[in-house]
Coordinates of C-alpha atoms and ligand atoms in Angstrom, one line a residue:
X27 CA 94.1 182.7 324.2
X28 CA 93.9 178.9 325.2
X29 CA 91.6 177.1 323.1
X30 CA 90.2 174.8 325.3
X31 CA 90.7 174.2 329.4
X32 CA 94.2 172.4 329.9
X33 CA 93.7 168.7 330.7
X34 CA 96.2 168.9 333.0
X35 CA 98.4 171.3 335.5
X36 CA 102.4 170.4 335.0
X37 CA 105.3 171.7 336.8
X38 CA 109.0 171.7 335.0
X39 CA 112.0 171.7 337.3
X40 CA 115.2 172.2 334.6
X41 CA 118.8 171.7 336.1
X42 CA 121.1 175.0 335.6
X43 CA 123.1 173.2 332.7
X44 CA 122.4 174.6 328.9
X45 CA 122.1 171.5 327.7
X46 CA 119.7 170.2 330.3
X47 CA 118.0 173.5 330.3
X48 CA 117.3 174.0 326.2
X49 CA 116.4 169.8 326.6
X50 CA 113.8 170.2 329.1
X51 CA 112.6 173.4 328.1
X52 CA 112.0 172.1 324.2
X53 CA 110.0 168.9 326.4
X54 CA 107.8 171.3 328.5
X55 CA 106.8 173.3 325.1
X56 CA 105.9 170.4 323.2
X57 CA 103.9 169.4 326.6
X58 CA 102.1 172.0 326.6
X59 CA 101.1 172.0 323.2
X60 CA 99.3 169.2 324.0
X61 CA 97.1 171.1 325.7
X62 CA 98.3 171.0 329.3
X63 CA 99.1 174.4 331.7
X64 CA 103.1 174.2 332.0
X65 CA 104.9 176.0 334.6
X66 CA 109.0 176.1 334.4
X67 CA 110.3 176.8 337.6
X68 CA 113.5 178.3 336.8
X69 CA 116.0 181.1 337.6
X70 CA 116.5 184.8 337.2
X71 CA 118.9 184.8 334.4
X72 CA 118.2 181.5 332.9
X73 CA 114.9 183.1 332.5
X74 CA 115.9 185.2 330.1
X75 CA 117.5 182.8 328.0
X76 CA 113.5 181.3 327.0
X77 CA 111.8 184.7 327.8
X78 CA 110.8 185.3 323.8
X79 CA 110.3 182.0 323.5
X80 CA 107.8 180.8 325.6
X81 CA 106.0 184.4 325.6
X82 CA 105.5 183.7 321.3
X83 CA 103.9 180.3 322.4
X84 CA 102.0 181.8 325.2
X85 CA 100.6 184.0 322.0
X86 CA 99.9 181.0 320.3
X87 CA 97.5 180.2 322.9
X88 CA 99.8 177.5 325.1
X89 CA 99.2 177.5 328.8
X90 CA 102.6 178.3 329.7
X91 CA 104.4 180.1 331.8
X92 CA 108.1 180.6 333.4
X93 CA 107.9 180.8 337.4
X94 CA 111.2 182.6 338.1
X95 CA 113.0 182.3 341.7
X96 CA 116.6 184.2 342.4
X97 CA 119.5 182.8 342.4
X98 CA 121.2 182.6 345.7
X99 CA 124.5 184.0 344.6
X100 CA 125.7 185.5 347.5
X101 CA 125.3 182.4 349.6
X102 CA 127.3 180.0 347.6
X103 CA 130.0 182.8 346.7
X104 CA 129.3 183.4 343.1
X105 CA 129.3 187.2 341.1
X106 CA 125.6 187.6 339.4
X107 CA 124.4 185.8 336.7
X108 CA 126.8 183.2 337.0
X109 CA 124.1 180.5 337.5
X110 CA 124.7 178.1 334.9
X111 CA 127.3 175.7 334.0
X112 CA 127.6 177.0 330.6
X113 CA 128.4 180.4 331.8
X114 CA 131.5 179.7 334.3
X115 CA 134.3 181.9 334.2
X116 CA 136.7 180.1 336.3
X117 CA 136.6 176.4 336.9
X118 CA 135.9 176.5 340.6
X119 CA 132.5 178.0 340.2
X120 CA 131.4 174.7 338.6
X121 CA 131.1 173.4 342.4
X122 CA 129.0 176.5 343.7
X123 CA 126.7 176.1 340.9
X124 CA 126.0 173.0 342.0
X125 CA 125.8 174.0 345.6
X126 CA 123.2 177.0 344.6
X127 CA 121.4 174.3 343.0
X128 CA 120.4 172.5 345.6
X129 CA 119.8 175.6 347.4
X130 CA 116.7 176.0 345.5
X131 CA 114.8 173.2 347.1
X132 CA 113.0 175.4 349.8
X133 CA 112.3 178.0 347.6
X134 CA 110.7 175.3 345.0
X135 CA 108.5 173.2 347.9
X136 CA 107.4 176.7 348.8
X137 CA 106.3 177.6 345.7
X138 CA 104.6 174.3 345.4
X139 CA 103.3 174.1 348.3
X140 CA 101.0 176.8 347.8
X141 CA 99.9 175.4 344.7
X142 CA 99.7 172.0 344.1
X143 CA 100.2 171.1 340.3
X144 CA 99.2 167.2 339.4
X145 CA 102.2 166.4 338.4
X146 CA 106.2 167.3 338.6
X147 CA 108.7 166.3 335.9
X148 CA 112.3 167.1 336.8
X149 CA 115.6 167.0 336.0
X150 CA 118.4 163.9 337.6
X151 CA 119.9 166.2 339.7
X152 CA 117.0 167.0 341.5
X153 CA 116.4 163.7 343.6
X154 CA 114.6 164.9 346.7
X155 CA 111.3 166.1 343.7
X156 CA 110.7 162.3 344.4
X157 CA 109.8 162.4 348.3
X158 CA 108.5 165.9 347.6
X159 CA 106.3 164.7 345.4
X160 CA 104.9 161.9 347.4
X161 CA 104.3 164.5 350.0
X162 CA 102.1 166.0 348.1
X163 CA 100.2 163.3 346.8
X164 CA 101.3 163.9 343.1
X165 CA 103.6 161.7 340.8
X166 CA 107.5 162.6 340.1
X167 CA 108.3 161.7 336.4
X168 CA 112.0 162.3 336.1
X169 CA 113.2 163.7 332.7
X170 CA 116.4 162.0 331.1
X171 CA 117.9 164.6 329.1
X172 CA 119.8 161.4 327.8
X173 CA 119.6 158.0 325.8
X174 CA 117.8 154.9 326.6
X175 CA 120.8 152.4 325.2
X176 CA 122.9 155.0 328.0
X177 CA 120.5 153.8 330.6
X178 CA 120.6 150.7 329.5
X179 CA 124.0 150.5 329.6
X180 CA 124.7 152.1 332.7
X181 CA 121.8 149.8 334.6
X182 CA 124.0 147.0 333.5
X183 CA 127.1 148.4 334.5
X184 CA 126.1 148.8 338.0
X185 CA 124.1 145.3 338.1
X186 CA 126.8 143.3 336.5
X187 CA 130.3 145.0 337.0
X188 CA 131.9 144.1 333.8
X189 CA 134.5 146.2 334.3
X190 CA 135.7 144.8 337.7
X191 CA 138.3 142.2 337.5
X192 CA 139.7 143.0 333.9
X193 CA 143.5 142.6 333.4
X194 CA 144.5 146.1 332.7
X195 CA 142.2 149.6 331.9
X196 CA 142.9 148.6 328.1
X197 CA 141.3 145.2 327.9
X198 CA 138.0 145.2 326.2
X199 CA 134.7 143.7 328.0
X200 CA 131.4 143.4 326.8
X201 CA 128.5 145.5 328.6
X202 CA 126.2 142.3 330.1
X203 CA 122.7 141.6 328.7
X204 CA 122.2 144.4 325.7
X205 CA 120.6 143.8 322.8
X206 CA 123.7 144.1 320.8
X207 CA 127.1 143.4 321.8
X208 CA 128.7 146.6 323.0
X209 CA 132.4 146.8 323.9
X210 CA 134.2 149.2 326.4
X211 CA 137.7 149.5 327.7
X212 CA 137.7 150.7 331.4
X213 CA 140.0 153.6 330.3
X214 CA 136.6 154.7 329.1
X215 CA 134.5 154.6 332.2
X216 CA 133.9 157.5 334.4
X217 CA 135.8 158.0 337.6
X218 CA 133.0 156.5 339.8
X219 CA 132.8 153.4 338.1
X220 CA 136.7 152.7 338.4
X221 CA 137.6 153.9 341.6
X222 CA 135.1 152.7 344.8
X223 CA 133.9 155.8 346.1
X224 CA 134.1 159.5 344.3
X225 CA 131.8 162.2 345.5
X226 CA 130.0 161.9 342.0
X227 CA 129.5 158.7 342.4
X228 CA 127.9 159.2 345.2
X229 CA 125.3 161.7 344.0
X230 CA 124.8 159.2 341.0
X231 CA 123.8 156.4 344.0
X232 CA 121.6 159.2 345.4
X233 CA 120.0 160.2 342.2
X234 CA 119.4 156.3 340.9
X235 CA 118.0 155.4 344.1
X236 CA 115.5 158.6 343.8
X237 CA 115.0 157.8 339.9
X238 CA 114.1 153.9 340.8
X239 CA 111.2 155.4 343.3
X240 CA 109.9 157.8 341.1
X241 CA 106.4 157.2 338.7
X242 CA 108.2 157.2 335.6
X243 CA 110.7 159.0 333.0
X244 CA 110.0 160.9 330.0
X245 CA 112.5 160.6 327.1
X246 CA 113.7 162.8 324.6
X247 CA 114.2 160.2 322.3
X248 CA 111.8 157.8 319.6
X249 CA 110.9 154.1 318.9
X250 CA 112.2 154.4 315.4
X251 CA 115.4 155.4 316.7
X252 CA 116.5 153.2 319.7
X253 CA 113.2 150.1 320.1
X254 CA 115.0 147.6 321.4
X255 CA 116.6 149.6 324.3
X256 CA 113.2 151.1 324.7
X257 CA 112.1 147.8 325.2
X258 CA 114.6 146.2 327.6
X259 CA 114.3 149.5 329.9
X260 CA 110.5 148.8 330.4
X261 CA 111.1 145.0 330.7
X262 CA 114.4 144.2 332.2
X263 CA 115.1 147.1 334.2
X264 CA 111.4 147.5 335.0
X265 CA 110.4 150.9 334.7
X266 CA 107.6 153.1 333.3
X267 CA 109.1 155.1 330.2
X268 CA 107.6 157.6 327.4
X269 CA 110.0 158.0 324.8
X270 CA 108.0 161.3 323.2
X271 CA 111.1 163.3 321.1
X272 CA 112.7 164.8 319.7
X273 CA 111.6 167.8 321.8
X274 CA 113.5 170.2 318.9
X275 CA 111.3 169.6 316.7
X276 CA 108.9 171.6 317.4
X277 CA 111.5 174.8 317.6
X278 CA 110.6 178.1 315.0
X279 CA 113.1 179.1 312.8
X280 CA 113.4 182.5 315.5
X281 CA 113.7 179.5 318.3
X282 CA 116.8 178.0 316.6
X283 CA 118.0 181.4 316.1
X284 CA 118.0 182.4 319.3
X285 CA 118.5 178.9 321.3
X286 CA 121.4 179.3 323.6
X287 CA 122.9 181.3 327.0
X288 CA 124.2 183.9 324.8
X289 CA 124.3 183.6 320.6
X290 CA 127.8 185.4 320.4
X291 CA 128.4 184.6 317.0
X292 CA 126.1 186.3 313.9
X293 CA 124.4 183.6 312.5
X294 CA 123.8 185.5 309.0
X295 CA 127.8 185.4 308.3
X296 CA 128.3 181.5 308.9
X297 CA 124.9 180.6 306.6
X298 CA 125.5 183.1 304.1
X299 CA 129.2 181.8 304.0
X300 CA 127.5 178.0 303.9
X301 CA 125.6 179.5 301.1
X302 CA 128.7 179.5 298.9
X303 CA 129.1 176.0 299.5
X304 CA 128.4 172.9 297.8
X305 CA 125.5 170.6 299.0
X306 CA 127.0 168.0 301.5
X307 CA 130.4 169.3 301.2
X308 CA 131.0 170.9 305.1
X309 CA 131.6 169.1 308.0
X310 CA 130.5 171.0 311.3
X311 CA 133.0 170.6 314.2
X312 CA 131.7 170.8 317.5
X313 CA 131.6 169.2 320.8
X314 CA 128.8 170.4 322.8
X315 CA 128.7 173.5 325.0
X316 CA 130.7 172.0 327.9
X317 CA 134.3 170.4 326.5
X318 CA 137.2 172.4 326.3
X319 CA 140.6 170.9 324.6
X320 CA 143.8 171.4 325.4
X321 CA 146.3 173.0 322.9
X322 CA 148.0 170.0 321.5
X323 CA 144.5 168.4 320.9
X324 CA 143.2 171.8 318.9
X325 CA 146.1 171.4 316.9
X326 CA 145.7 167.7 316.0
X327 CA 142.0 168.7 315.2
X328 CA 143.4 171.6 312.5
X329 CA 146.0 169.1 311.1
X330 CA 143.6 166.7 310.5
X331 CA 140.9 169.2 309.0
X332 CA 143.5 170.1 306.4
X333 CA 144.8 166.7 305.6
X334 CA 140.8 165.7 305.0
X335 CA 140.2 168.7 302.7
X336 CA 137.0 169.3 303.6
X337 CA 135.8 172.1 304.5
X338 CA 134.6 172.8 307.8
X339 CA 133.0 175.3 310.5
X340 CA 134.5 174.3 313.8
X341 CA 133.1 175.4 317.0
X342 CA 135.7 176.5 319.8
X343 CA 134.6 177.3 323.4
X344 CA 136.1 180.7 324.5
X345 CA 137.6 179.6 327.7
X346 CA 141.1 178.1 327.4
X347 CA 141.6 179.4 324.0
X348 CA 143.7 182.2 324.9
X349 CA 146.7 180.0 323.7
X350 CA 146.1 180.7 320.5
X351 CA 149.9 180.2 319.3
X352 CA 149.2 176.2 317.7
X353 CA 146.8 178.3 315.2
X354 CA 149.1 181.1 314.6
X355 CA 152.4 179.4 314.0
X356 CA 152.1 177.4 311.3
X357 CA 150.0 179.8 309.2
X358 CA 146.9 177.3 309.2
X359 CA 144.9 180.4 310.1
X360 CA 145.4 181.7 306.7
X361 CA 145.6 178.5 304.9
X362 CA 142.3 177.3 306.1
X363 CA 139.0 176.3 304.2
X364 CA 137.2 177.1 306.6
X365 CA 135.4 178.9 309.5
X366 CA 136.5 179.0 312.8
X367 CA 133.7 179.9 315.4
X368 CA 134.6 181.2 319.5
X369 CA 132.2 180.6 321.9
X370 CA 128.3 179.8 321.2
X371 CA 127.2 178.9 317.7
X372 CA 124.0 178.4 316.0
X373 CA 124.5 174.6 315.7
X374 CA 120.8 173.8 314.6
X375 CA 120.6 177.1 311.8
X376 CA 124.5 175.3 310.4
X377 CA 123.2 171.6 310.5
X378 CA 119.7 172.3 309.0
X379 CA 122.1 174.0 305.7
X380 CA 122.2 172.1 302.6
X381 CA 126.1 172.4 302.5
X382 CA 126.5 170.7 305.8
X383 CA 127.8 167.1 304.9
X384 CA 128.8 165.4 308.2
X385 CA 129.0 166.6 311.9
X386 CA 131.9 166.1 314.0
X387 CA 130.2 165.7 317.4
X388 CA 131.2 164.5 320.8
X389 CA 128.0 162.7 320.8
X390 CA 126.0 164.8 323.8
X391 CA 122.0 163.3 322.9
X392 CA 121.1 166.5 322.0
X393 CA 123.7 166.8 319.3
X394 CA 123.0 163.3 318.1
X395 CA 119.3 163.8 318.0
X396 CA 119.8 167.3 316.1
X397 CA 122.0 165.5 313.8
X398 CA 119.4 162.7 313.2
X399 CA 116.5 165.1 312.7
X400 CA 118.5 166.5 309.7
X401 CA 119.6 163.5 308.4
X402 CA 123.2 164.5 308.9
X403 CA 125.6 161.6 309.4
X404 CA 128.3 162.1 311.9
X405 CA 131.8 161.4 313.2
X406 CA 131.8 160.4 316.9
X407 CA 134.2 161.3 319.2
X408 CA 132.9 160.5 322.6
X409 CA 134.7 162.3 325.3
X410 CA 132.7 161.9 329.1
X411 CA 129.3 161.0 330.8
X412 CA 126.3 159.5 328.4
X413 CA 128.2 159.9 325.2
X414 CA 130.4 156.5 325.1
X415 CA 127.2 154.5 324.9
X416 CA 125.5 157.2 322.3
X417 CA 128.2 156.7 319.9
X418 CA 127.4 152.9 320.0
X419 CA 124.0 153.8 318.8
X420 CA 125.5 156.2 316.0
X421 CA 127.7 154.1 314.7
X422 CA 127.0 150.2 315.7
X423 CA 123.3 150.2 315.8
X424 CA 121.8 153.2 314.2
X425 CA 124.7 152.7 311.5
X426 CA 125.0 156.7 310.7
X427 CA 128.3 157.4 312.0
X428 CA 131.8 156.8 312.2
X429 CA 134.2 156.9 314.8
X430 CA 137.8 158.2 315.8
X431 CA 137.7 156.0 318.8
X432 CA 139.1 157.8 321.5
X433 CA 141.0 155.4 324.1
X434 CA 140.1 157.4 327.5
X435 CA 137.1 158.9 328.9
X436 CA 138.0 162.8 328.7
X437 CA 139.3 164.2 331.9
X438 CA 141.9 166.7 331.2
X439 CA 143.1 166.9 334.7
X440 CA 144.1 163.4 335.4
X441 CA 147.4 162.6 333.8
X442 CA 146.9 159.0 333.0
X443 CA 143.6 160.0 330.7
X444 CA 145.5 162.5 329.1
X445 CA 145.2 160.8 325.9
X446 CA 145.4 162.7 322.4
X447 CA 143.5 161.4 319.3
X448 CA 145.6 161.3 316.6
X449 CA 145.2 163.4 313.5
X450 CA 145.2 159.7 311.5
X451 CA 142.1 158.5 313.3
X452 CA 140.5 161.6 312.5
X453 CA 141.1 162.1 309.3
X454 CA 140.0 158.0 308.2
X455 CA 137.2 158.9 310.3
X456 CA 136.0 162.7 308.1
X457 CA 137.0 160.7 304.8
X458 CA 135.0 157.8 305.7
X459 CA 132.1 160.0 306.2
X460 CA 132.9 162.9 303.7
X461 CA 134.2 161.1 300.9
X462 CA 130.9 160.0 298.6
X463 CA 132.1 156.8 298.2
X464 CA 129.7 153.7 298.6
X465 CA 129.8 153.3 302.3
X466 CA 129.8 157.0 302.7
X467 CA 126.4 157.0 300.8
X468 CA 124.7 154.1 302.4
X469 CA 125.4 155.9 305.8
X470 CA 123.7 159.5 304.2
X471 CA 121.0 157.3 303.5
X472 CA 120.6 155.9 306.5
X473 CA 120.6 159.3 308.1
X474 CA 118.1 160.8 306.2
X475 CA 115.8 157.8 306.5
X476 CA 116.1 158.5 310.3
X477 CA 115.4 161.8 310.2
X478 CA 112.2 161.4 308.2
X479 CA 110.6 159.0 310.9
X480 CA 112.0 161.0 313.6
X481 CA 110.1 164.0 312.0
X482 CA 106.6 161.5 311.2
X483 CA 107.4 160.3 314.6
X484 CA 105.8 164.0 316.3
X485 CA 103.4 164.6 313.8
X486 CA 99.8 163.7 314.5
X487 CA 99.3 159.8 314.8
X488 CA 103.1 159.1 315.2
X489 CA 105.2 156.7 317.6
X490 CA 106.5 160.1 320.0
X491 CA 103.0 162.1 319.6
X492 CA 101.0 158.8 320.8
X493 CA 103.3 158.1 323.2
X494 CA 103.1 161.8 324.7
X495 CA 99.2 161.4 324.3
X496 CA 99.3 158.0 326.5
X497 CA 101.4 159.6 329.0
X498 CA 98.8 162.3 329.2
X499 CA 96.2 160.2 329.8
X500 CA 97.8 158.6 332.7
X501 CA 98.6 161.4 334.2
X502 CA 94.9 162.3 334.1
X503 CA 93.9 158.3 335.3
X504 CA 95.9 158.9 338.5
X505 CA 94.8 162.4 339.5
X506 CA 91.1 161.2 339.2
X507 CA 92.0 158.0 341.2
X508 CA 94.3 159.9 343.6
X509 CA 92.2 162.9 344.7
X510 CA 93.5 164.6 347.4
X511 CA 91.0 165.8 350.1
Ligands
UDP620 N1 124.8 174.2 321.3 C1 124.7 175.3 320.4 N2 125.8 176.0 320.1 C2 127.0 175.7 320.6 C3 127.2 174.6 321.4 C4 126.1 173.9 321.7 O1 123.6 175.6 320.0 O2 128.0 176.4 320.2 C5 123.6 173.4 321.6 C6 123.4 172.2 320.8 O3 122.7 172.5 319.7 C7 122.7 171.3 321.7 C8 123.3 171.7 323.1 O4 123.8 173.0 323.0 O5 121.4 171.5 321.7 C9 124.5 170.7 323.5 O6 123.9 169.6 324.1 P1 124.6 168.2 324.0 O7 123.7 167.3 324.7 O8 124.9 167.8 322.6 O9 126.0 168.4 324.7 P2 126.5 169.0 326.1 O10 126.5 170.4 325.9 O11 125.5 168.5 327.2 O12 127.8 168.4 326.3

């Protein structure tokens, strides 16, 4: 039963990635429990991946709902149920899941075409939601699943070209006109910013240009954590921001159980094996639900595990480990302190365990903002897309992390980028973190501090629940300005 009559009518547009998805899914619940009607437009399978979730808040009394349209696999040459980047079984699908993607746009106008909601929020990769929306009289917010020091960066990037003109791909240059002084190689930029023209970075154009158009964006991320970026994205760069997160917070303890395309693992063994642990004494391994190593770098990953001593659950995606000889050979299987994990894991049930010390992370923002809600402190390892910048505001602003420092971007297929971190990088990186010494301790500190505003920062009365209310309220200011007749 709703309470009262929603203040306003919402429609969430998610893109087929898990992290995207779980991101914006986590925003339009904590929407709607501010007393709005929220509709996800999403697909068939996806659906069922926030089915029980959204029907125990729909109990609650939340206005919510999932509006599910099919898939169009037959179109774009894909079996069933392979509609999400998380769920490829062969690396050419990654392009058709893309293509089916965009496929959706008729079925989506239709849908809102017959009923109007007051506002849209969707994802990047759904740029044409900005004309759509001004079609129909009704603002586009776009959601970021991302950082604001990543927008920040990338604004100036684009702006300025720092990286143009530099000596070699190894000289360092300074991103222009931050807040703080953060340094980049060109080695670590994407594809699109170092060649002219990729096909990506064409998209990115498309999607900017859409995003610089559009009412506003709504950020999974809080003043505590990041105000000065907050600040130069609404001043320099100009635009209309809410920074309302973390969305997670509001997850159940069956919510965190159950987040994820497919929970393979049982989360009861890995906590009741945390159980026999010491507090702070673990350091979770993972890098997100996309990233998949190659051999040699799994194996300087388990050498530098054992030479740290800690011990350690470490996540490994199922696809490419079928080359499972570098864990075999040596007998590291069996010397181990620790827990290895294939496929999907229960990150936030492992980092919300008192025996979790540290957590190795490639830095994806929803990792980092996990991490910083539990007041875990974290070794970066950056590997593609937002996560280069993120680490800067782990380890250089934030001051909660440490890094290995990875020389390349992560692209497994280009030769040059093939770069392995070294088990020594690693392993200075885990002690630094792991060790209890006095650094080690200020950084825990740190962390926890974070993770106590970002928890005051949803409450009632705090930076991310005012922020959400004001964005509310201006939603409502334009619908009773803009009535459509
Ligand atoms: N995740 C998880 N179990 C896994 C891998 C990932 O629950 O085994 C979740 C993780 O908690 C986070 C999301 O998937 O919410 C990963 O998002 P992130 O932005 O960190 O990285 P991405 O997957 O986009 O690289």
């Amino acid at each position: 039963m709703v309470s009262k009559s929603p203040k306003l009518d919402i429609v969430f547009i998610p893109f087929t990635a898990p992290s995207h998805m779980m991101a914006m899914v986590d925003m339009a619940r904590l929407v709607a429990s501010h007393n709005v009607r929220v509709t996800i437009i999403i697909t068939t399978h996806n659906a069922l991946i926030f089915k029980n979730a959204i029907e125990r808040d729909i109990k609650s009394g939340n206005a919510i709902s999932l509006h599910v349209i099919p898939f169009p696999f037959a179109k774009v040459g894909l079996p069933e149920g392979i509609e999400n980047l998380g769920s490829l079984t062969s690396p050419d699908q990654s392009s058709k899941v893309y293509m089916g993607t965009m496929l959706l746009q008729k079925p989506i106008e239709e849908t809102l075409r017959e009923r109007v909601p007051d506002c849209i929020i969707s994802d990047m990769f759904y740029p044409w939601t900005t004309d759509f929306a001004a079609e129909l009289g009704i603002p586009r917010i776009y959601f970021q699943g991302s950082s604001f020091i990543a927008q920040c960066a990338v604004d100036s990037l684009v702006r300025h070209a720092p990286h143009e003109n530099l000596k070699s791909d190894t000289e360092t240059f300074i991103i222009p006109g931050l807040p703080d002084c953060l340094e980049l190689t060109r080695l670590q930029l994407p594809d699109h910013f170092r060649q002219t023209k990729t096909p990506y970075g064409a998209i990115l154009g498309v999607i900017r240009e859409s995003e610089s158009r559009s009412y506003g964006v709504l950020m999974n991320s809080f003043q505590e954590f990041e105000p000065r970026y907050i600040d130069h994205f609404k001043k320099v760069i100009g635009r209309k921001a809410w920074a309302v997160g973390p969305a997670s917070l509001t997850l159940s303890k069956l919510d965190k159980a159950e987040r994820g395309p497919n929970v393979i693992v049982d989360a009861h063994e890995c906590l009741t094996w945390l159980d026999s642990k010491e507090p702070n004494s673990v350091l979770y391994v993972s890098f997100g639900s996309l990233a998949k190593f190659c051999a040699s770098q799994l194996h300087e990953i388990a050498s530098a595990l054992e030479a740290s001593n800690h011990s350690f659950i470490w996540v490994i995606a199922n696809e490419g480990a079928g080359d499972e000889k570098w864990l075999q050979e040596d007998g590291f299987k069996e010397r181990m302190n620790g827990m290895i994990i294939r496929g999907w894991a229960p990150q936030v049930l492992i980092l919300e365990h008192a025996a979790i010390g540290g957590f190795m992370t490639h830095c994806g923002w929803n990792s980092v903002l996990e991490s910083v809600i539990l007041g875990v402190p974290m070794v970066t390892w950056p590997l593609y897309a937002d996560q280069f910048y993120n680490e800067k505001l782990v380890t250089q602003v934030a001051k909660i992390g440490v890094g290995v420092h990875p020389e390349a971007y992560f692209s497994p297929r280009d030769e040059e980028r093939k770069v392995v971190v070294k088990r020594e990088e690693i392993v200075k990186a885990v002690i630094q973190v792991m060790d209890g010494g006095d650094e080690a301790v200020k950084i825990r500190e740190r962390a926890k501090e974070l993770g106590e505003k970002a928890k005051r920062g949803v409450e009632v009365g705090g930076s991310s629940y005012n922020d959400l209310e004001r964005f509310i309220d201006e939603l409502i200011q334009f619908k009773t300005t803009h009535i459509v007749v």
